Amino acid sequence: MFVERLPDEGPGDQHTEVSVINTVDTSHEDMIHDAQMDYYGTRLATCSSDRSVKIFDVRNGGQILIADLRGHEGPVWQVAWAHPMYGNILASCSYDRKVIIWKEENGTWEKTHEHTGHDSSVNSVCWAPHDYGLILACGSSDGAISLLTYTGEGQWEVKKINNAHTIGCNAVSWAPAVVPGSLIDQPSGQKPNYIKKFASGGCDNLVKLWKEEEDGQWKEEQKLEAHSDWVRDVAWAPSIGLPTSTIASCSQDGRVFIWTCDDASGNTWSPKLLHKFNDVVWHVSWSITANILAVSGGDNKVTLWKESVDGQWVCISDVNKGQGSVSTSVTEGQQNEQ
Amino acid sequence: MKLKEVDRTAMQAWSPAQNHPIYLATGTSAQQLDATFSTNASLEIFELDLSDPSLDMKSCATFSSSHRYHKLIWGPHKMDSKGSVSGVLIAGGENGNIILYDPSKIIAGDKEVVIAQNDKHTGPVRALDVNIFQTNLVASGANESEIYIWDLNNFATPMTPGAKTQPPEDISCIAWNRQVQHILASASPSGRATVWDLRKNEPIIKVSDHSNRMHCSGLAWHPDVATQMVLASEDDRLPVVQMWDLRFATSPLRVLENHARGILAIAWSMADPELLLSCGKDAKILCSNPNTGEVLYELPTNTQWCFDIQWCPRNPAVLSAASFDGRISVYSIMGGSADGLRQKQVDKLSSSFGNLDPFGTGQPLPPLQIPQQTAQHNIVLPLKKPPKWIRRPVGASFSFGGKLVTFENIRMQSQQGAEQQQQQHHVFISQVVTEKEFLSRSDQLQQVVQSQGFVSYCQKKIDASQTEFEKNVWSFLKVNFENDSRGKYLELLGYRKEDLGKKIALALNKVDGTDVHIKEEKEESEFLPSAGKTFNISISGDIDGLITQALLTGNFESAVDLCLHDNRMADAIILAIAGGQELLAQTQKKYFAKSQSKITRLITAVVMKNWREIVESCDLRNWREALAAVLTYAKPDEFSALCDLLGTRLESEGDSLLQTQACLCYICAGNVEKLVACWTKAQDGSNPLSLQDLIEKVVILRKAVQLTQAVDTNTVGVLLAEKMSQYANLLAAQGSIAAALAFLPENTNQPNIVQLRDRLCRAQGEPTLGQESPKIPYERQQLPKGRPGPVAGHTQMPRVPTQQYYPHVRIAPTVTTWSNKTPTALPSHPPAASPSDTQGENPPPPGFIMHGNVNPNAAVAPLPTSPGHMHTQIPPYPQPQRPQNGWNDPPALNRIPKKKKMPENFMPPVPITSPIMNPLGDPQSQMLQQQPSAPVPLSSQASFPQPHLPGGQPFHGIQQPLGQPGMPPSFSKPNIEGAPGAPIGNTIQHVQSLPTEKITKKPIPDEHLILKTTFEDLIQRCLSSATDPQTKRKLDDASKRLEFLYDKLREQTLSPTIISGLHSIARSIETRNYSEGLTIHTHVVSTSNFSETSAFMPVLKVVLTQAHKLGV
């Protein structure tokens, strides 16, 4: 374990400490493509090119393999935990064009549903806010996005948005559950009138926002254009009670944009360039409190970013996990900053 | 899947990778004629717009050329990374000419688009390639073994790579090495390939399989491995791709025999070296892995041959193929369905006809039904193996508790042909801490709460205050912990008793000089003798006479009226006193009505004891004075309400400066909820440190209220709860889960707090206490697996989950433990009482679904099985890392409010002399304060503490309809909760809403029961011999906390080493060898997991130490 510090980023910036508290040897036999903790941060799900999904108990710095889930016939790209109110449920998506939903039943993990509605690699899965029920969005290289809704008794209803992103959707991310005018108290007992939205990014270099119409159909609400190459990931920031909506997007072109929308109608989005990296940026992830963004780049580096008081995004840490490469990573981090 | 198509018989070149948007240039092919036999030639540029779903490509520019082309490439020469210069198009012509075009000028529609041209070659220029390291270097090949190296910066004179090969032959392909910049390869239809080293200026190796059947139509270097290249053969007798390694150049390393007829073109993906495209005269386009020979993909094509094929450099999934039927098609190799596209085309078609009646036939067109050429669904499967560019190599995702989960796949420098190296696939979990100052301040606050060092803490805060206001707030807070708090408040408002006394003395002296006393004496002496004189009783008709008559007849009322009428105020008052209370009051009223002095209203209020009047109608600039008056005079039961009122006025009516002063009033009132509301309005709460500012004050004030009133202040209003959970969220986000738990309000059913608590507890890695299957505070949704199971009556539609999403924690009926003389009385409480303990929380909405057993009685019934918890507020989960005496712990037995001097009979108006901060000598409240909040020793299991309440005393806590939803409870019942100095109306401890999880406990396994009996026995022995209350409290506390151990024993979650250690300790207790016990204890702690033992080992140590000290 070590603690890494960056030199001063500027006045007023506190040092950020990133210290490894647990190293999990997954024993995957090929590349890992995703690693996600459950709602409580006690269990870790990983997936790999070795076609397996694994679940570990990582409480108290330990690592106990709980499940080694086999069922995919290709590399598994992403995993997503459902909210615990629905039980212990994990979704995984794979190059084999399938989405599998796994469930823990009496301590054993089993496949509970398999979605085969895509014609190409399924690259991203994301559960809707739990307030909506069990809804899973899946983005595929066939260009389509499908939405699976659990309707009870083991049944899943499928809606599909065809040609959402030409030659492929790479990422989907739900907007937090916010009732329009949520700052005003809703009449109690009444079902809140949620407007369901999610963002997607794809090989057409676009970020698109989708909204469920009153008739239950999904409609493209916005096209956010700023990237000049594939959008690799989008992440809608968690709601912290402010009226502003925020989305982060990253791309093959090395750019990370922060999109914000202040108006109530949700139609005016403006991009701000967080940084232009020298390599593809694969993944962006917001902290739970929505003030820190973790950016994972193709150079295998992870950086943490925070918006300063004057609205500029500042790199607050350069996370490096392997021992021995500390010094280089710091100097490169500085170069990035310049 | 086909994305786009263009009807051209042309050579094609993609724009370089740097270029955005993506363009495709086409130049009329020299080798083919279309059906019109036209020899016109053109150079065109199309844009690849993937957001347009149609199959058409957008044409950006057309330039009529005098040349037709054998080869077209697009080099990035002079492009910058932004792609503002679009590079250079290099074309190989029919007559030995090489032409350089400026694509940006073509797009702009310029006439002059040719940068340069040179016709040094002999015959058609079929081979062209740009050096990827030095993009100004272009190699070209033509007939007669001619190879030239062109420098685009000096285009006039080309170089040669060495002497021409003999015999002279056509050069069909040329390619720069992808790893070593001075290596070039050329190939000819004869089947020979030559590798040139430009530094040596000579061919270094010739590659040929000597079969004489290889007719090289394609040549490509391995993108990663410098010594490998592939050659494709056009000959139908040998339709193969050969993979050569120059380290072993006698025969091909591998031969790919996937085509049935000659191969016309190949293209090796730069994005993934395992993807090689080939197209042949068998009309197939294949994608194979040249490293294994496996065919990964066959593009769905028509039956035409393709003569040229190119990967798109920028979009690695895209390729273009030019076929002899005069078409260039753009494909994606990611598969997918073409249905969407097709439908779009139809839509487009019909919409262009306006759909109605384009031909004026009077008949609208019927909707076009596309013959669904398929039940076979137009699926195009993707590549058999995922291309490299979709394999995410790295990722970092945040999770709860400020943890960051990261993984990386270190790129292996793939050794030449070596098997993939074994590498470790690790995932790292890191703690991210960004708010250190916030954490350290939070830590300090916790320590203060633990150590009870409030006064010094406040003092420190006062000293560190940056603003006057901040200083005031802390000073006010500090006063709460001092004697004579009202007096101190007054001092803070600028009314020092001593100062005032001096001032008054001074004032009197000024007015009357120094002879006041002398005068008085004189007056007295003058007055007394007069008593002996006779005096005349006048009964004349004037006022005097009338008064006399009235007095004589005992008619005081009229006499007073007369005096008042005559403006003889003093006489009137004196007479009124003699006339009795009623008359006096009337007279006072009349006097005040007549009197017009500036301070009359104050005097009025003082005399009439109408403080509300002052507070309600004083000028707000005089808020200090009003507050001072209230502090001086107000009775305890109205004190806090008045402070509140003043605060509310300040907040709503005053200017911004006064608004913040309302905080001070709320502090005096002890009204936490309003303080929060007011503070929040004034401060920006989004910053962690400003939230910390607020929480510090709130926590201290709550402590103060708790200490001074012994009131159960754990009730938390809506706003405070929100702030506290926000605070807890922030702490959690910094990884301080334990601290977050400590600050989270305990006795609330607000869903977000219950959920957060549950999340925190679980995040701590603790299984829920005493439970087999952990429950969560959510209505579990059923998700049966497989086919629909027989779950009738349980159809939980997640589509309307909002009505079901309520904390699982059941609201237990409010029971006042003290009120029940027998435990059996507990379950008999009517369920109707249940919402009353929510203390202003929202009652469960109608949709609340009871799980399993619906009878609240049943839920409570098993309670007596866990007697140790009966009368304390139990956190629903164990919190082993919580500091002892957490700030929101119930007030412990010995924390009886400080005894302060208190007049038995409160008699305003008394000048600021008597501190009235403390409870009145109300017998009931006194009694209640002595209620044991600390646990009853375990020996008295299952017996309830006998209530010390006077018999028949009604319980306010139960019957009171406490607070309407949405109203801060403290506001709705100020008289019950009281304020500093107010009598206590509601000190009754409620049994807090017990999560149902609490209820079932497994028995301790028999073999470990000895631990419990031994420890408990020891505590009892200590208790009986301990004398000072502090030790007793410690032991009581220990006894309570050892429950954590017993619970762990019940769950059987302790590791064997700890268990055996505990047994050893128990044995040494049996033998009264406590020092040995302590040694074992140390050993156990040092060898075990801290988090596993932290809940009970420290406590055990306390007990052992005490036992040792007491020698029991």
Short mmCIF file of N, CA, C and O in Angstrom, two decimals, chain B residues 541 827 935 999:
data_model
loop_
_atom_site.label_atom_id
_atom_site.label_comp_id
_atom_site.label_asym_id
_atom_site.label_seq_id
_atom_site.Cartn_x
_atom_site.Cartn_y
_atom_site.Cartn_z
N GLY B 541 -67.13 70.32 47.65
CA GLY B 541 -67.56 69.80 46.34
C GLY B 541 -66.43 69.68 45.32
O GLY B 541 -66.64 69.16 44.24
N PRO B 827 -47.31 -6.03 24.40
CA PRO B 827 -47.98 -6.32 23.14
C PRO B 827 -49.43 -5.85 23.14
O PRO B 827 -50.04 -5.75 22.09
N PRO B 935 -28.42 0.82 30.54
CA PRO B 935 -29.04 -0.50 30.64
C PRO B 935 -29.07 -1.00 32.07
O PRO B 935 -28.18 -0.73 32.87
N ILE B 999 -35.65 -8.82 16.01
CA ILE B 999 -36.48 -9.61 16.88
C ILE B 999 -36.03 -11.05 17.10
O ILE B 999 -35.98 -11.53 18.22
#
